[in-house]
Amino acid sequence: MTTAASGHGPLYLDACATTPPAAAVLEAMASAAATAWANPSSLHGFGLAAAELLERSRLGIASSLGCDPEALVFTSGGTESIHTALLGAAAPLPSGRLLISAVEHPATLAAAAALERRGWQVAVLPVDRLGRIDLTALESLLEPPTRLVSVIWGQSEVGTVQPIEAIGRRCRQAGVALHVDAVQVVGHRGVAFNRLPIDLLSCAAHKLQGPRGVGALLVRPDLPFVPLIGGGGQEGGRRGGTEAVALVAGFARALELCDARLAAHGGTDPVAALRDGLLRRLLDLPGLRLSGPDPLGGPAASDDRLPHHISLLISDTAGAPLSGRRLVPMLWRQGVAASSGSACSSGGGPAPSPVLQAMGLTQAEAASGLRLSLGPWLQAADLESVPEALMRSRAALAQADGRASSR
Ligand SMILES: Cc1ncc(COP(=O)(O)O)c(C=O)c1O
């Protein structure tokens, strides 16, 4: 099955769930699996070859993310990185308060719940109608017993990009450690960890055309930290388990491709132009509304939204919200792979999106979300058919429900 395009198979518009691995990534992984298959801790030549590739990949990833190689801990992906960050940074501290936002990914909610079971309090920072964290609420809660803050940099469901430097500066002033969930950001904008007021950062290779099963946690080297997974002392003693060298090599290659793309476009992700073209056409259609920040209001506005992200609220022609979850299979029949929200919440049950509800939408509106997320495998021509496919699937859904269905 191809990932694009009109006339050539289904169109993959679900980059925020995961991305198709780039051909160069598959090549790098195949070569690593064939030549660097040994245990990198082994002291013979086979092991040294694996260790050499692991460390070369670490240097490349560290240089791309602007951190020291020692700051980098390889994990199995975003969920593990987030758990390791929050539980690992909390462990050396006396129980206190963790601040998270109302629009976190379920992985952060799960890690926060684990801390609650260990005697921590969790306070939730409200967001506005665009999903932006209330900085005044943050300031007022940055006092004891708050000891840790975790914020999603780029929101997977509604695309909101938080002002991470402003948040980090406030945390630094208060002497409170900050973890940033950058799973949707890395690869789409330059990240210079050492220059940001951030203590821990999580990311995952599979969101940037790398392989599934590998991610990274960046930990500021002087931050007190207790590993979540012990074992043979790998990753500087911060994550036990034999390293997945071929996956790490694929991750490094994927980041190189992202860096080259960003560098060729003045530091911005060229997919934003494709996204803007599609978004303009979609917003001309009746019954479709954007959720989250509008990127079409100029360069400053476009910084407030992930460059590859469109999120819509879908209603029938009479204006009544339709089910995003039910629209997704209809859209697939029209040859478009999309999502009704974050990958995990769309698989997890029929509850309306807590993220959209936190942004002040009604339950019915919060069940009407549709996400189209793009990537470099797409060309503008591939997207030509999307508005028509969406109108057809919406009409099919409205008809199935006996609702207003004229197109
Ligand atoms: C913002 C965000 N954080 C965390 C995760 C979890 O990452 P993973 O699926 O690699 O465990 C995701 C995945 O959808 C995400 O979008």
Short mmCIF file of C-alpha atoms and ligand atoms in Angstrom, two decimals:
data_model
loop_
_atom_site.label_atom_id
_atom_site.label_comp_id
_atom_site.label_asym_id
_atom_site.label_seq_id
_atom_site.Cartn_x
_atom_site.Cartn_y
_atom_site.Cartn_z
CA MET A 1 0.00 0.00 0.00
CA THR A 2 1.42 3.40 -0.90
CA THR A 3 1.15 6.49 1.31
CA ALA A 4 0.01 8.79 -1.49
CA ALA A 5 -1.39 9.79 -3.89
CA SER A 6 -4.52 10.48 -5.88
CA GLY A 7 -4.87 7.61 -8.31
CA HIS A 8 -1.97 5.73 -6.73
CA GLY A 9 -3.54 4.31 -3.62
CA PRO A 10 -4.78 5.64 -0.32
CA LEU A 11 -3.57 8.94 1.01
CA TYR A 12 -1.86 8.86 4.42
CA LEU A 13 -2.87 11.93 6.44
CA ASP A 14 -2.25 10.54 9.92
CA ALA A 15 1.33 11.67 10.61
CA CYS A 16 0.56 12.57 14.21
CA ALA A 17 -0.30 8.91 14.91
CA THR A 18 2.82 7.66 13.19
CA THR A 19 4.71 8.17 9.94
CA PRO A 20 5.84 5.86 7.14
CA PRO A 21 9.57 5.21 7.58
CA ALA A 22 11.70 7.02 5.00
CA ALA A 23 13.52 4.80 2.48
CA ALA A 24 16.90 6.04 3.71
CA VAL A 25 15.88 5.11 7.26
CA LEU A 26 15.01 1.56 6.22
CA GLU A 27 18.39 1.32 4.47
CA ALA A 28 20.27 2.59 7.53
CA MET A 29 18.43 0.11 9.73
CA ALA A 30 19.01 -2.83 7.41
CA SER A 31 22.70 -2.03 7.24
CA ALA A 32 22.94 -1.61 11.04
CA ALA A 33 21.04 -4.85 11.68
CA ALA A 34 23.43 -6.70 9.37
CA THR A 35 26.70 -5.18 10.55
CA ALA A 36 26.13 -3.93 14.10
CA TRP A 37 23.90 -6.69 15.47
CA ALA A 38 26.09 -7.51 18.46
CA ASN A 39 25.58 -6.39 22.04
CA PRO A 40 27.26 -2.97 22.28
CA SER A 41 28.43 -3.82 25.82
CA SER A 42 30.46 -6.82 24.58
CA LEU A 43 34.20 -6.26 24.63
CA HIS A 44 35.05 -8.16 21.43
CA GLY A 45 35.20 -6.73 17.95
CA PHE A 46 31.56 -7.50 17.13
CA GLY A 47 30.45 -5.62 20.23
CA LEU A 48 32.80 -2.73 19.52
CA ALA A 49 31.32 -2.35 16.03
CA ALA A 50 27.82 -2.11 17.54
CA ALA A 51 29.03 0.31 20.24
CA GLU A 52 30.73 2.45 17.61
CA LEU A 53 27.53 2.78 15.57
CA LEU A 54 25.46 3.40 18.71
CA GLU A 55 27.76 6.22 19.81
CA ARG A 56 28.02 7.68 16.32
CA SER A 57 24.21 7.75 16.16
CA ARG A 58 24.08 9.28 19.65
CA LEU A 59 26.44 12.06 18.55
CA GLY A 60 24.30 12.79 15.49
CA ILE A 61 21.05 12.88 17.45
CA ALA A 62 22.61 15.01 20.22
CA SER A 63 23.93 17.46 17.66
CA SER A 64 20.52 17.65 16.00
CA LEU A 65 18.71 18.26 19.31
CA GLY A 66 21.36 20.68 20.58
CA CYS A 67 22.24 18.67 23.68
CA ASP A 68 25.34 16.99 25.08
CA PRO A 69 25.58 13.30 24.10
CA GLU A 70 25.56 12.45 27.83
CA ALA A 71 22.11 14.05 28.14
CA LEU A 72 20.59 11.52 25.75
CA VAL A 73 18.89 8.37 27.04
CA PHE A 74 17.43 6.02 24.43
CA THR A 75 14.04 4.57 25.29
CA SER A 76 11.33 2.60 23.49
CA GLY A 77 9.37 5.74 22.49
CA GLY A 78 7.40 8.71 23.74
CA THR A 79 5.39 6.93 26.42
CA GLU A 80 8.45 5.41 28.07
CA SER A 81 10.38 8.69 27.85
CA ILE A 82 7.55 10.57 29.56
CA HIS A 83 7.22 7.99 32.35
CA THR A 84 10.99 7.91 32.83
CA ALA A 85 11.13 11.70 32.92
CA LEU A 86 8.38 12.25 35.46
CA LEU A 87 8.99 9.27 37.73
CA GLY A 88 12.78 9.59 37.42
CA ALA A 89 12.86 13.32 38.23
CA ALA A 90 10.31 12.98 41.05
CA ALA A 91 12.03 10.05 42.78
CA PRO A 92 14.87 12.01 44.45
CA LEU A 93 12.46 14.78 45.57
CA PRO A 94 10.19 14.80 48.62
CA SER A 95 6.54 14.30 47.55
CA GLY A 96 5.16 17.55 46.25
CA ARG A 97 2.95 18.92 43.51
CA LEU A 98 3.21 18.19 39.80
CA LEU A 99 1.70 20.73 37.40
CA ILE A 100 0.46 19.52 34.03
CA SER A 101 -1.79 21.20 31.48
CA ALA A 102 -5.37 20.26 30.67
CA VAL A 103 -4.30 19.14 27.17
CA GLU A 104 -1.64 16.55 27.91
CA HIS A 105 -1.26 13.26 26.06
CA PRO A 106 -2.63 10.18 27.91
CA ALA A 107 0.98 9.06 28.52
CA THR A 108 1.54 12.09 30.76
CA LEU A 109 -1.80 11.56 32.51
CA ALA A 110 -0.75 7.96 33.26
CA ALA A 111 2.66 9.04 34.61
CA ALA A 112 0.95 11.75 36.71
CA ALA A 113 -1.47 9.14 38.10
CA ALA A 114 1.51 6.94 39.02
CA LEU A 115 3.00 9.88 40.95
CA GLU A 116 -0.32 10.44 42.71
CA ARG A 117 -0.18 6.84 43.89
CA ARG A 118 3.23 7.73 45.38
CA GLY A 119 1.79 10.59 47.40
CA TRP A 120 2.20 13.48 44.95
CA GLN A 121 -0.56 16.00 44.23
CA VAL A 122 -1.35 16.82 40.61
CA ALA A 123 -2.72 20.24 39.60
CA VAL A 124 -4.04 20.89 36.11
CA LEU A 125 -3.36 24.21 34.36
CA PRO A 126 -6.37 25.44 32.38
CA VAL A 127 -6.17 26.33 28.67
CA ASP A 128 -8.07 28.84 26.55
CA ARG A 129 -10.29 28.07 23.53
CA LEU A 130 -7.20 27.62 21.37
CA GLY A 131 -5.60 25.17 23.80
CA ARG A 132 -3.00 27.64 25.11
CA ILE A 133 -1.87 27.24 28.71
CA ASP A 134 -2.89 29.99 31.12
CA LEU A 135 0.49 31.47 32.13
CA THR A 136 -1.04 33.41 35.02
CA ALA A 137 -2.33 30.15 36.50
CA LEU A 138 1.15 28.68 36.00
CA GLU A 139 2.77 31.61 37.83
CA SER A 140 0.33 31.39 40.72
CA LEU A 141 0.99 27.67 41.19
CA LEU A 142 4.79 27.84 40.88
CA GLU A 143 5.32 27.91 44.62
CA PRO A 144 5.75 25.12 47.18
CA PRO A 145 4.69 22.35 47.16
CA THR A 146 5.13 22.44 43.34
CA ARG A 147 8.36 20.60 42.49
CA LEU A 148 7.83 19.48 38.89
CA VAL A 149 6.03 20.74 35.76
CA SER A 150 5.23 18.78 32.60
CA VAL A 151 3.91 20.45 29.47
CA ILE A 152 3.10 19.20 25.98
CA TRP A 153 4.98 21.46 23.53
CA GLY A 154 2.95 20.61 20.41
CA GLN A 155 -0.53 19.27 21.10
CA SER A 156 -1.24 16.16 19.03
CA GLU A 157 -4.99 16.58 18.73
CA VAL A 158 -5.45 20.32 18.12
CA GLY A 159 -1.96 21.36 17.03
CA THR A 160 -1.42 24.07 19.66
CA VAL A 161 2.25 24.96 20.18
CA GLN A 162 2.87 26.20 23.73
CA PRO A 163 5.25 29.14 24.44
CA ILE A 164 7.82 26.78 25.90
CA GLU A 165 10.50 29.40 26.54
CA ALA A 166 8.10 31.59 28.53
CA ILE A 167 6.96 28.56 30.51
CA GLY A 168 10.54 27.42 31.08
CA ARG A 169 11.69 30.87 32.22
CA ARG A 170 8.97 30.94 34.86
CA CYS A 171 9.88 27.45 36.05
CA ARG A 172 13.58 28.39 36.26
CA GLN A 173 12.78 31.53 38.27
CA ALA A 174 10.82 29.38 40.71
CA GLY A 175 13.52 26.69 40.82
CA VAL A 176 11.08 24.03 39.57
CA ALA A 177 12.13 21.35 37.08
CA LEU A 178 10.33 21.29 33.70
CA HIS A 179 9.69 18.28 31.47
CA VAL A 180 8.55 18.96 27.91
CA ASP A 181 6.69 16.42 25.77
CA ALA A 182 8.19 17.28 22.38
CA VAL A 183 6.95 14.13 20.62
CA GLN A 184 5.06 16.13 17.96
CA VAL A 185 7.62 18.93 17.68
CA VAL A 186 10.97 17.23 17.07
CA GLY A 187 11.62 17.00 13.35
CA HIS A 188 9.27 19.88 12.56
CA ARG A 189 11.26 22.72 14.07
CA GLY A 190 14.78 23.21 15.34
CA VAL A 191 15.20 22.17 18.96
CA ALA A 192 18.26 23.46 20.85
CA PHE A 193 17.93 21.74 24.22
CA ASN A 194 20.97 23.36 25.84
CA ARG A 195 19.67 26.81 24.99
CA LEU A 196 16.15 26.23 26.30
CA PRO A 197 15.08 26.58 29.95
CA ILE A 198 14.06 22.92 29.97
CA ASP A 199 15.30 20.11 32.23
CA LEU A 200 13.87 17.04 30.51
CA LEU A 201 12.52 16.49 26.99
CA SER A 202 10.79 13.47 25.43
CA CYS A 203 10.59 12.51 21.77
CA ALA A 204 9.92 9.47 19.57
CA ALA A 205 11.48 8.44 16.25
CA HIS A 206 8.30 7.11 14.65
CA LYS A 207 6.73 10.58 14.45
CA LEU A 208 9.50 11.77 12.12
CA GLN A 209 9.77 8.92 9.63
CA GLY A 210 12.04 6.91 11.90
CA PRO A 211 11.27 3.45 13.26
CA ARG A 212 8.74 2.51 15.93
CA GLY A 213 10.20 1.22 19.19
CA VAL A 214 12.80 3.89 19.83
CA GLY A 215 12.64 7.31 21.42
CA ALA A 216 14.80 9.59 23.45
CA LEU A 217 14.70 11.28 26.79
CA LEU A 218 16.99 14.28 27.22
CA VAL A 219 18.00 14.88 30.82
CA ARG A 220 19.97 17.92 31.92
CA PRO A 221 23.15 16.28 33.21
CA ASP A 222 23.11 17.89 36.68
CA LEU A 223 19.42 17.10 37.36
CA PRO A 224 18.93 14.63 40.24
CA PHE A 225 17.38 11.61 38.55
CA VAL A 226 16.62 7.99 39.48
CA PRO A 227 16.31 5.52 36.59
CA LEU A 228 12.95 3.89 36.05
CA ILE A 229 14.44 0.73 34.55
CA GLY A 230 17.60 -0.66 36.11
CA GLY A 231 19.79 -3.38 34.71
CA GLY A 232 23.19 -3.66 33.14
CA GLY A 233 24.18 -0.02 33.47
CA GLN A 234 23.42 0.91 29.86
CA GLU A 235 22.71 4.52 28.87
CA GLY A 236 24.96 5.85 31.62
CA GLY A 237 23.01 3.80 34.16
CA ARG A 238 19.79 5.65 33.36
CA ARG A 239 17.97 2.94 31.37
CA GLY A 240 18.84 -0.72 31.63
CA GLY A 241 18.52 -3.13 28.72
CA THR A 242 20.60 -3.96 25.65
CA GLU A 243 20.37 -0.99 23.30
CA ALA A 244 18.45 -1.39 20.03
CA VAL A 245 21.33 -0.25 17.83
CA ALA A 246 19.57 -0.63 14.47
CA LEU A 247 16.56 1.35 15.70
CA VAL A 248 18.82 4.08 17.06
CA ALA A 249 20.66 4.19 13.71
CA GLY A 250 17.29 4.61 11.95
CA PHE A 251 16.34 7.37 14.40
CA ALA A 252 19.61 9.20 13.68
CA ARG A 253 19.08 8.95 9.92
CA ALA A 254 15.48 10.18 10.22
CA LEU A 255 16.59 13.24 12.19
CA GLU A 256 19.30 13.96 9.60
CA LEU A 257 16.61 14.03 6.92
CA CYS A 258 14.46 16.39 9.00
CA ASP A 259 17.43 18.68 9.66
CA ALA A 260 18.28 18.81 5.96
CA ARG A 261 14.67 19.67 5.11
CA LEU A 262 14.48 22.39 7.75
CA ALA A 263 17.87 23.81 6.68
CA ALA A 264 16.76 23.94 3.04
CA HIS A 265 13.72 26.03 4.04
CA GLY A 266 15.23 28.61 6.38
CA GLY A 267 14.53 26.57 9.51
CA THR A 268 10.83 26.07 8.85
CA ASP A 269 9.00 22.89 7.87
CA PRO A 270 7.97 23.09 4.19
CA VAL A 271 4.94 20.91 4.89
CA ALA A 272 3.30 24.01 6.41
CA ALA A 273 2.75 25.39 2.90
CA LEU A 274 0.93 22.21 1.84
CA ARG A 275 -1.07 22.28 5.04
CA ASP A 276 -2.06 25.92 4.55
CA GLY A 277 -3.22 25.27 0.97
CA LEU A 278 -5.39 22.36 2.07
CA LEU A 279 -6.70 24.21 5.10
CA ARG A 280 -7.80 27.20 3.01
CA ARG A 281 -9.83 24.91 0.76
CA LEU A 282 -11.35 23.01 3.67
CA LEU A 283 -12.41 26.13 5.53
CA ASP A 284 -14.33 27.26 2.43
CA LEU A 285 -16.60 24.25 2.86
CA PRO A 286 -19.81 24.49 4.88
CA GLY A 287 -19.95 22.72 8.25
CA LEU A 288 -16.19 22.57 8.84
CA ARG A 289 -14.53 24.62 11.58
CA LEU A 290 -10.93 24.70 12.69
CA SER A 291 -10.09 23.72 16.26
CA GLY A 292 -6.90 25.07 17.82
CA PRO A 293 -4.86 28.04 16.55
CA ASP A 294 -5.44 29.38 13.03
CA PRO A 295 -2.12 29.31 11.15
CA LEU A 296 -3.43 31.45 8.27
CA GLY A 297 -3.16 34.75 10.14
CA GLY A 298 0.50 35.40 9.18
CA PRO A 299 3.95 34.16 10.24
CA ALA A 300 3.44 34.79 13.99
CA ALA A 301 0.15 32.89 13.89
CA SER A 302 1.70 29.98 12.04
CA ASP A 303 4.21 29.52 14.90
CA ASP A 304 1.30 28.81 17.24
CA ARG A 305 0.34 25.62 15.42
CA LEU A 306 2.25 22.48 14.48
CA PRO A 307 3.20 22.90 10.79
CA HIS A 308 1.85 19.51 9.71
CA HIS A 309 -1.44 19.69 11.56
CA ILE A 310 -5.09 20.38 10.71
CA SER A 311 -7.86 19.71 13.21
CA LEU A 312 -11.48 20.26 12.33
CA LEU A 313 -14.88 20.12 13.98
CA ILE A 314 -17.37 18.52 11.62
CA SER A 315 -21.10 19.17 11.56
CA ASP A 316 -23.93 18.28 9.22
CA THR A 317 -25.34 20.90 6.89
CA ALA A 318 -27.81 21.96 9.59
CA GLY A 319 -24.87 22.69 11.91
CA ALA A 320 -25.29 19.71 14.28
CA PRO A 321 -21.99 18.04 15.23
CA LEU A 322 -21.25 14.65 13.64
CA SER A 323 -19.11 11.89 15.14
CA GLY A 324 -15.45 12.21 14.17
CA ARG A 325 -14.86 8.56 15.08
CA ARG A 326 -17.56 7.44 12.69
CA LEU A 327 -16.33 9.75 9.96
CA VAL A 328 -12.84 8.20 9.91
CA PRO A 329 -13.90 4.82 8.39
CA MET A 330 -16.12 6.66 5.87
CA LEU A 331 -13.15 8.78 4.87
CA TRP A 332 -11.01 5.67 4.53
CA ARG A 333 -13.55 4.33 2.03
CA GLN A 334 -12.84 7.51 0.05
CA GLY A 335 -9.12 6.70 0.11
CA VAL A 336 -8.02 9.00 2.93
CA ALA A 337 -6.42 7.80 6.17
CA ALA A 338 -7.16 10.31 8.93
CA SER A 339 -7.86 10.26 12.65
CA SER A 340 -10.50 11.54 15.01
CA GLY A 341 -7.94 12.73 17.55
CA SER A 342 -4.81 11.45 19.21
CA ALA A 343 -3.88 7.89 18.26
CA CYS A 344 -4.38 6.58 21.77
CA SER A 345 -7.66 8.28 22.54
CA SER A 346 -9.16 7.29 19.19
CA GLY A 347 -8.44 3.64 19.97
CA GLY A 348 -9.45 3.88 23.59
CA GLY A 349 -13.22 4.28 23.54
CA PRO A 350 -16.06 6.50 22.46
CA ALA A 351 -15.61 9.26 25.10
CA PRO A 352 -15.62 12.77 23.60
CA SER A 353 -12.16 14.32 23.55
CA PRO A 354 -11.08 15.61 26.99
CA VAL A 355 -8.73 17.99 25.14
CA LEU A 356 -11.55 19.65 23.20
CA GLN A 357 -13.70 19.78 26.34
CA ALA A 358 -10.85 21.46 28.24
CA MET A 359 -10.89 24.09 25.46
CA GLY A 360 -14.51 24.88 26.30
CA LEU A 361 -16.32 22.88 23.63
CA THR A 362 -19.53 20.99 24.38
CA GLN A 363 -19.53 17.20 24.61
CA ALA A 364 -21.16 16.92 21.18
CA GLU A 365 -18.60 19.27 19.62
CA ALA A 366 -15.80 17.43 21.42
CA ALA A 367 -16.91 14.20 19.71
CA SER A 368 -16.84 15.84 16.27
CA GLY A 369 -13.06 16.24 15.91
CA LEU A 370 -11.21 15.15 12.80
CA ARG A 371 -7.43 15.40 12.42
CA LEU A 372 -5.51 15.50 9.14
CA SER A 373 -1.76 15.43 9.68
CA LEU A 374 0.72 15.69 6.84
CA GLY A 375 4.28 14.79 6.03
CA PRO A 376 7.02 15.06 3.41
CA TRP A 377 5.71 12.05 1.49
CA LEU A 378 2.91 14.29 0.14
CA GLN A 379 2.79 16.67 -2.82
CA ALA A 380 0.22 19.43 -3.32
CA ALA A 381 -1.43 17.41 -6.13
CA ASP A 382 -2.03 14.49 -3.76
CA LEU A 383 -4.22 16.69 -1.61
CA GLU A 384 -6.48 17.89 -4.45
CA SER A 385 -9.06 15.19 -3.78
CA VAL A 386 -9.28 15.66 0.00
CA PRO A 387 -12.07 18.29 0.25
CA GLU A 388 -14.30 16.28 -2.08
CA ALA A 389 -13.55 13.04 -0.19
CA LEU A 390 -14.42 14.76 3.06
CA MET A 391 -17.70 16.11 1.71
CA ARG A 392 -18.65 12.68 0.36
CA SER A 393 -17.87 10.92 3.63
CA ARG A 394 -19.68 13.54 5.63
CA ALA A 395 -22.75 13.15 3.41
CA ALA A 396 -22.56 9.35 3.81
CA LEU A 397 -22.37 9.68 7.57
CA ALA A 398 -25.20 12.20 7.80
CA GLN A 399 -27.33 9.99 5.57
CA ALA A 400 -26.57 6.91 7.69
CA ASP A 401 -27.79 8.91 10.71
CA GLY A 402 -30.86 10.25 8.84
CA ARG A 403 -29.47 13.77 9.25
CA ALA A 404 -29.16 16.86 7.02
CA SER A 405 -27.00 15.53 4.23
CA SER A 406 -27.19 17.85 1.22
CA ARG A 407 -23.65 18.66 0.10
C1 LIG B 1 2.28 14.46 22.13
C2 LIG B 1 2.50 13.00 22.31
N1 LIG B 1 3.10 12.56 23.42
C3 LIG B 1 3.36 11.26 23.62
C4 LIG B 1 3.01 10.30 22.69
C5 LIG B 1 3.31 8.87 22.94
O1 LIG B 1 4.37 8.47 22.12
P1 LIG B 1 4.61 6.92 21.71
O2 LIG B 1 3.44 6.51 20.89
O3 LIG B 1 5.90 6.94 20.95
O4 LIG B 1 4.73 6.16 22.98
C6 LIG B 1 2.36 10.71 21.51
C7 LIG B 1 1.92 9.72 20.51
O5 LIG B 1 0.88 9.87 19.89
C8 LIG B 1 2.11 12.08 21.32
O6 LIG B 1 1.51 12.54 20.21
#
